[in-house]
Short mmCIF file of N, CA and C in Angstrom, two decimals:
data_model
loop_
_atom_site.label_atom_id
_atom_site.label_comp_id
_atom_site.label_asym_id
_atom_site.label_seq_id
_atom_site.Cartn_x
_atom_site.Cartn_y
_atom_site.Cartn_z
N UNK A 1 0.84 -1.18 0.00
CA UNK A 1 0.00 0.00 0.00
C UNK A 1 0.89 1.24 0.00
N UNK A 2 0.36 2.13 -0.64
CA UNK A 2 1.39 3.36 -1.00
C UNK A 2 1.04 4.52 0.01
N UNK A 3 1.90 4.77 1.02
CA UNK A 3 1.13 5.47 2.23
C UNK A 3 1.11 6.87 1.75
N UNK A 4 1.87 7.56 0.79
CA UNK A 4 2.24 8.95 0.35
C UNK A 4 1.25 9.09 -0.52
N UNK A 5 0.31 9.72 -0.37
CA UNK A 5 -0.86 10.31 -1.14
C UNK A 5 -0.96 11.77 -1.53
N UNK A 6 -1.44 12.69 -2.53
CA UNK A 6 -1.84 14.02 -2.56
C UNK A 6 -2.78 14.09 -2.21
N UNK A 7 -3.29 15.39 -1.37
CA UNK A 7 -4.45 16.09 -0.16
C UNK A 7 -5.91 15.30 -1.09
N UNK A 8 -6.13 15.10 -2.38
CA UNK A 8 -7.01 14.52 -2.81
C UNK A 8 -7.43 13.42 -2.80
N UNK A 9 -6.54 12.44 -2.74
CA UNK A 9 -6.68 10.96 -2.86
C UNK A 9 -6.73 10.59 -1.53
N UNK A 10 -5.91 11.65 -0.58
CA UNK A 10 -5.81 11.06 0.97
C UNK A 10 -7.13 11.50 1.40
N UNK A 11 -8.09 12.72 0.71
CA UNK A 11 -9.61 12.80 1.43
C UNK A 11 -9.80 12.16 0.82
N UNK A 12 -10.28 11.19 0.24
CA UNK A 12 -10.77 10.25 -0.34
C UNK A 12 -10.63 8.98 0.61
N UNK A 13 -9.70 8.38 1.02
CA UNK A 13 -9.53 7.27 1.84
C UNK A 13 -9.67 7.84 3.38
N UNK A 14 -9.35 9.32 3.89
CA UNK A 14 -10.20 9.46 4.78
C UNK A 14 -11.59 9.17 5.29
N UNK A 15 -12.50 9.62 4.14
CA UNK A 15 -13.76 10.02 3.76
C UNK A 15 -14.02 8.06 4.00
N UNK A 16 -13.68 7.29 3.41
CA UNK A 16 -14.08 6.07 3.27
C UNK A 16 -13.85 5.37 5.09
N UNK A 17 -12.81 6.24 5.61
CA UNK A 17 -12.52 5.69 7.33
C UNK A 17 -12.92 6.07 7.85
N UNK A 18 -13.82 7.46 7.71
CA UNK A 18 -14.59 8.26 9.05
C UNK A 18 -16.05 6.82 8.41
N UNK A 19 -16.50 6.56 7.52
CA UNK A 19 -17.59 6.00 7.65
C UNK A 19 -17.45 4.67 8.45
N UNK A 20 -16.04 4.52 8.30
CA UNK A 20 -15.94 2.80 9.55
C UNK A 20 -15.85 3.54 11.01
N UNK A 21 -16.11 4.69 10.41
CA UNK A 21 -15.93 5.41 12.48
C UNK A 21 -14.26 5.29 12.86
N UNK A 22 -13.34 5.67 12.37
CA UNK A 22 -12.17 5.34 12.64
C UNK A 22 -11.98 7.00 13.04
N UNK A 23 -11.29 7.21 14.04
CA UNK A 23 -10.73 8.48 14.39
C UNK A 23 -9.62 8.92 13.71
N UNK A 24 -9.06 10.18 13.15
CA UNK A 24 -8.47 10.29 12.31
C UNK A 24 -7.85 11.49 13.24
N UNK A 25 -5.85 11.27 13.31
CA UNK A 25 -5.22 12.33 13.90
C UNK A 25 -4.25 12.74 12.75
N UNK A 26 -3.98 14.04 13.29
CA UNK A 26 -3.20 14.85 12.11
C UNK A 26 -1.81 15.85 13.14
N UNK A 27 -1.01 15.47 12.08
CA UNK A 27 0.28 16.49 12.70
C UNK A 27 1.14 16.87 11.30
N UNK A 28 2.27 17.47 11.64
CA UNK A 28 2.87 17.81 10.64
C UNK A 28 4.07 18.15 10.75
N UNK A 29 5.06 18.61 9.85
CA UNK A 29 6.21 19.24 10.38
C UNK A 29 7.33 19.17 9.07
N UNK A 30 8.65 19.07 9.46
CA UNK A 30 9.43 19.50 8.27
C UNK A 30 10.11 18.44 8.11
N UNK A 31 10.39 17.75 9.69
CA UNK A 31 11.21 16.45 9.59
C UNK A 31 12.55 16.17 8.88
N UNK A 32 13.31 16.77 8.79
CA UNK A 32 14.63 17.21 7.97
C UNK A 32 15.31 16.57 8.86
N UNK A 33 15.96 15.63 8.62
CA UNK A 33 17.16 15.15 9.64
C UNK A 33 16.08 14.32 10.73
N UNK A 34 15.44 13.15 10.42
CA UNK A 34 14.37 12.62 11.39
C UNK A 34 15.57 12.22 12.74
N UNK A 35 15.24 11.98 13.84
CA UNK A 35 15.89 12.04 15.02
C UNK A 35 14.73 11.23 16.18
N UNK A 36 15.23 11.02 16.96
CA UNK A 36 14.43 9.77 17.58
C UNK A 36 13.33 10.15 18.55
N UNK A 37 13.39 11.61 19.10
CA UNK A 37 12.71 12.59 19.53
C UNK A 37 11.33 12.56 18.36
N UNK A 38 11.49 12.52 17.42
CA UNK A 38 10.54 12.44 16.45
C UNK A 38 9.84 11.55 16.00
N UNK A 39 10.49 9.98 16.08
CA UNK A 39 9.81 9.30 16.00
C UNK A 39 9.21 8.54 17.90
N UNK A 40 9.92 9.21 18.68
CA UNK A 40 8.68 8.92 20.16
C UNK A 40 7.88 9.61 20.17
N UNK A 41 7.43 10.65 19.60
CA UNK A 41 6.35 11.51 19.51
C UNK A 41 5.18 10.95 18.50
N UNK A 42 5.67 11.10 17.45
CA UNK A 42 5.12 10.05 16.26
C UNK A 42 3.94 8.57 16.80
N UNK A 43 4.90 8.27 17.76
CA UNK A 43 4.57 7.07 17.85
C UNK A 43 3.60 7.05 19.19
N UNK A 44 3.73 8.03 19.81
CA UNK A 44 2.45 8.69 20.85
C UNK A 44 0.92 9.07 20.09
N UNK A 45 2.06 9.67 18.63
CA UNK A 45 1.18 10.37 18.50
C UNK A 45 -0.77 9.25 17.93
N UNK A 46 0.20 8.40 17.87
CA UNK A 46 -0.85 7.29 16.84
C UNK A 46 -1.26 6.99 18.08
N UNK A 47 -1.19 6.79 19.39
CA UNK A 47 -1.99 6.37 20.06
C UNK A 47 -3.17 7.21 20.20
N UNK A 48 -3.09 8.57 20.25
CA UNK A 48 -4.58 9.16 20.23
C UNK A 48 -5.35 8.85 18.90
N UNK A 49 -5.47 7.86 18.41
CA UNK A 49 -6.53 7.88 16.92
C UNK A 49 -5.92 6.24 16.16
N UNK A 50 -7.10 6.15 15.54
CA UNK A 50 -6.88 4.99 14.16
C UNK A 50 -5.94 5.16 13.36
N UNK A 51 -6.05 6.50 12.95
CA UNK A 51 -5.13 6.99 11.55
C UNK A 51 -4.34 8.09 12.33
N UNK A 52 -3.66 8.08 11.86
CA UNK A 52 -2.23 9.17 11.81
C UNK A 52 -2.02 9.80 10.39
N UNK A 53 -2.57 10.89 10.28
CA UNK A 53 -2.16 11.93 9.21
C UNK A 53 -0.99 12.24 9.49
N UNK A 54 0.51 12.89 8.33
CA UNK A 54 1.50 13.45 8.54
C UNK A 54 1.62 13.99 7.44
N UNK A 55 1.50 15.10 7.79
CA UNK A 55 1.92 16.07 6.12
C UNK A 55 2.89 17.07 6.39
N UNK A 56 3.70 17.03 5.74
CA UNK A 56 5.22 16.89 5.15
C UNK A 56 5.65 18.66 4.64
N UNK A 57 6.11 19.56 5.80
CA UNK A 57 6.62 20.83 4.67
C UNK A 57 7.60 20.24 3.09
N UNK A 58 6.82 20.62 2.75
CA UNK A 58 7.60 20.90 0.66
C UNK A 58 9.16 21.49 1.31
N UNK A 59 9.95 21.04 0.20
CA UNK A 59 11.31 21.84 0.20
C UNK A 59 11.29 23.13 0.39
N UNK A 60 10.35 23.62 -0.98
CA UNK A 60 10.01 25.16 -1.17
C UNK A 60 9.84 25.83 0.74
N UNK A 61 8.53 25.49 1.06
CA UNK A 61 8.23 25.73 2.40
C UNK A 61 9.63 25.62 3.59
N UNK A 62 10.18 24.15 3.63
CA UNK A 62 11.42 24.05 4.40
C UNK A 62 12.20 25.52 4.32
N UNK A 63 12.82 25.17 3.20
CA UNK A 63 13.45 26.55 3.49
C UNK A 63 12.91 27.88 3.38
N UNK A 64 12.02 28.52 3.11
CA UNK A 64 10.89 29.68 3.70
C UNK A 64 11.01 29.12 5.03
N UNK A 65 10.88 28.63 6.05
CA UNK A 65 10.92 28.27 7.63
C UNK A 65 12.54 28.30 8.09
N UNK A 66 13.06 27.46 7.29
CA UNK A 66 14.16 27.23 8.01
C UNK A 66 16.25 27.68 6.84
N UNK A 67 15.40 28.27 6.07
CA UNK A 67 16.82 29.01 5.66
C UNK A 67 17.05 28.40 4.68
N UNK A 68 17.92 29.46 3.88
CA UNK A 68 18.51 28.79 2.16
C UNK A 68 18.98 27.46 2.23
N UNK A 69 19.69 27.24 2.73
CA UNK A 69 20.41 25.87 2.83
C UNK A 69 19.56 24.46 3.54
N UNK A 70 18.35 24.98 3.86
CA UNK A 70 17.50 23.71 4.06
C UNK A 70 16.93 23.46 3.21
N UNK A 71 16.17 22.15 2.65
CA UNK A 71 16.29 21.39 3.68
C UNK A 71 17.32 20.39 3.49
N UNK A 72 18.01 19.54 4.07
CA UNK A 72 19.02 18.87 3.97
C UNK A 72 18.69 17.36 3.33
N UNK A 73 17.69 16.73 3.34
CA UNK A 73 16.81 15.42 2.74
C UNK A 73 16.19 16.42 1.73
N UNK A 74 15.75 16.19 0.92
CA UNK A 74 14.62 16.25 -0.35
C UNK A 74 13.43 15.64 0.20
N UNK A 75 12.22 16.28 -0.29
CA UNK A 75 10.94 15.92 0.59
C UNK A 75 10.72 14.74 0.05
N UNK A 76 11.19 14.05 -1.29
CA UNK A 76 10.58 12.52 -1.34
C UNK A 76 11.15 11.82 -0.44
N UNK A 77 12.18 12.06 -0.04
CA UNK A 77 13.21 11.26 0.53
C UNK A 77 12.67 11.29 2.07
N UNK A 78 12.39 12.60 2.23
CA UNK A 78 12.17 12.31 3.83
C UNK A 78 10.10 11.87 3.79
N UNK A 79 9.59 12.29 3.19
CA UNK A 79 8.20 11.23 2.76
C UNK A 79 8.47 9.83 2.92
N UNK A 80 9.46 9.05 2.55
CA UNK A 80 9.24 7.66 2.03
C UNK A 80 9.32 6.63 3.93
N UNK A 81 10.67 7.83 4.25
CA UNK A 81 11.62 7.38 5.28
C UNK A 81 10.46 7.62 6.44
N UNK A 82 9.49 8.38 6.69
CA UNK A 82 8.43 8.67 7.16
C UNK A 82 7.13 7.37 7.01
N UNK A 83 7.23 7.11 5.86
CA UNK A 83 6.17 6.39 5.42
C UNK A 83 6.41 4.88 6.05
N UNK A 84 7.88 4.86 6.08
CA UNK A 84 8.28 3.35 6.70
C UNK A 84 7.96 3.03 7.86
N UNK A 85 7.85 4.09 8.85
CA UNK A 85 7.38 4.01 10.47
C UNK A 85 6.00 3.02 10.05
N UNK A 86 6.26 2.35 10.93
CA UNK A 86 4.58 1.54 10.78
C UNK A 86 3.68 2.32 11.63
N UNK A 87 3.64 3.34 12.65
CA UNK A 87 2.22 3.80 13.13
C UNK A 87 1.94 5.29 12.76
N UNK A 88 3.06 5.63 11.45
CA UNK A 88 2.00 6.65 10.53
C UNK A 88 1.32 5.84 9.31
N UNK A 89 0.36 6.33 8.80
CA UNK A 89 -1.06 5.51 8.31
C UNK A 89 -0.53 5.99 6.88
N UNK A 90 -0.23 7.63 6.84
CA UNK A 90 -0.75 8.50 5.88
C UNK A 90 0.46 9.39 5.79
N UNK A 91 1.14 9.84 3.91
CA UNK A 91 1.55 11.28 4.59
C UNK A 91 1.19 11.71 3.13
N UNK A 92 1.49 13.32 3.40
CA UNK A 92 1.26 14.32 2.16
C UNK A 92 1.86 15.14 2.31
N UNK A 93 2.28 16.07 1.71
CA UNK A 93 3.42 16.88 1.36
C UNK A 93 2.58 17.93 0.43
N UNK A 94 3.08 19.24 1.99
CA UNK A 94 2.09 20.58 0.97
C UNK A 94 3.02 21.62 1.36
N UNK A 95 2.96 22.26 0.43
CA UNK A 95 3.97 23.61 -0.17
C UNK A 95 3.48 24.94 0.50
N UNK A 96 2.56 24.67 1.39
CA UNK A 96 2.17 25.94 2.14
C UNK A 96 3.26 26.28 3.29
N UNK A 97 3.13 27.87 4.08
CA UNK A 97 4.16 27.43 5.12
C UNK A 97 3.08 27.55 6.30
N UNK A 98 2.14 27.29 6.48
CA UNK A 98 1.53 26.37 7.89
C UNK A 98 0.38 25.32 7.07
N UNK A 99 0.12 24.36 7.74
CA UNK A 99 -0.49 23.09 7.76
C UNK A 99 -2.29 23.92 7.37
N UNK A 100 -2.73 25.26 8.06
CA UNK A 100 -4.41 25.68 7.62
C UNK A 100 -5.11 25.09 6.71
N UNK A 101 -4.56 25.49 5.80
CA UNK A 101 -5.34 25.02 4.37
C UNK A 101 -5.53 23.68 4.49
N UNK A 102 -4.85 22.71 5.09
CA UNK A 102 -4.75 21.46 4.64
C UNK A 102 -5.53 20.49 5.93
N UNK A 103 -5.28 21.38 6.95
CA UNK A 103 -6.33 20.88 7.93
C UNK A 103 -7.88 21.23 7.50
N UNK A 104 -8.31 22.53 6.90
CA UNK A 104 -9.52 22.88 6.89
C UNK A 104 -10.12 21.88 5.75
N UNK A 105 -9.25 21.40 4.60
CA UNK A 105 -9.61 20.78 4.00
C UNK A 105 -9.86 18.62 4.04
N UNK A 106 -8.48 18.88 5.05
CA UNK A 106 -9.09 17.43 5.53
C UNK A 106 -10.10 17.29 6.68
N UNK A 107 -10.00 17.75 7.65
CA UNK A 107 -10.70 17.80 8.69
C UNK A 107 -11.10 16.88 9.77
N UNK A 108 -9.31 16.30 10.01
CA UNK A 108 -9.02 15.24 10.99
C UNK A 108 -10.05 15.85 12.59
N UNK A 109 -10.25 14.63 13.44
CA UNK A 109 -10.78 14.59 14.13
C UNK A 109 -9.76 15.24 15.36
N UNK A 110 -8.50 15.18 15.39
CA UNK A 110 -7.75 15.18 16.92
C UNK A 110 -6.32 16.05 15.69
N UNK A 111 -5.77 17.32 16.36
CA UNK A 111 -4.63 17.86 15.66
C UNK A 111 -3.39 17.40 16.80
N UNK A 112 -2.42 17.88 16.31
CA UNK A 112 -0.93 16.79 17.32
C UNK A 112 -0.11 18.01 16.63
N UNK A 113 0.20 18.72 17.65
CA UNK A 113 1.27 19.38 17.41
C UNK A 113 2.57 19.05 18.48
N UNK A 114 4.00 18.83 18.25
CA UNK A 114 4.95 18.56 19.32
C UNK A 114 5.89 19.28 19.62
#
């Protein structure tokens, strides 16, 4: 199963898990250099919910946040390496520089910020 989806296809398989009643949590971040701090949080984080949303700052965005020279992974790269954790469900990767748009449009049940 291909856990890296665009905001469209992932409401779509949302939309199909809120009808099994599955709780759906959402977080986000830039994840550049993943570190183990990140994945114990991660892995908290799936305990509040069924699904674990993770959507992914874009390169573009990375560095708008964090400086010319970030980000140091390429966002497929740090997507995939993300995707391997077994208790994230889901990720997506959006070019905005805060998560709004993408929460208002999915409209997870529980947000996880760390």
């Amino acid at each position: 199963m291909n856990k890296i989806l665009d905001r469209k296809t992932l409401l779509e398989k949302l939309n199909k898990l809120r009808k099994e009643n599955k709780k759906i949590a959402f977080t986000n971040g830039c994840f550049d250099i993943l570190h183990v701090g990140h994945v114990r949080y991660l892995r908290e984080a799936k305990n509040t919910a069924d699904v674990l949303v993770l959507a992914l700052n874009s390169d573009s965005s990375v560095q708008s946040i964090k400086g010319e020279k970030r980000p140091l992974v390429p966002e497929e790269e740090r997507a995939e390496i993300l995707a391997a954790l077994e208790f994230i469900d889901f990720v997506t990767i959006f070019p905005e520089l805060t998560p709004l748009e993408l929460i208002n449009y999915l409209k997870p049940d529980i947000l996880i910020k760390g």
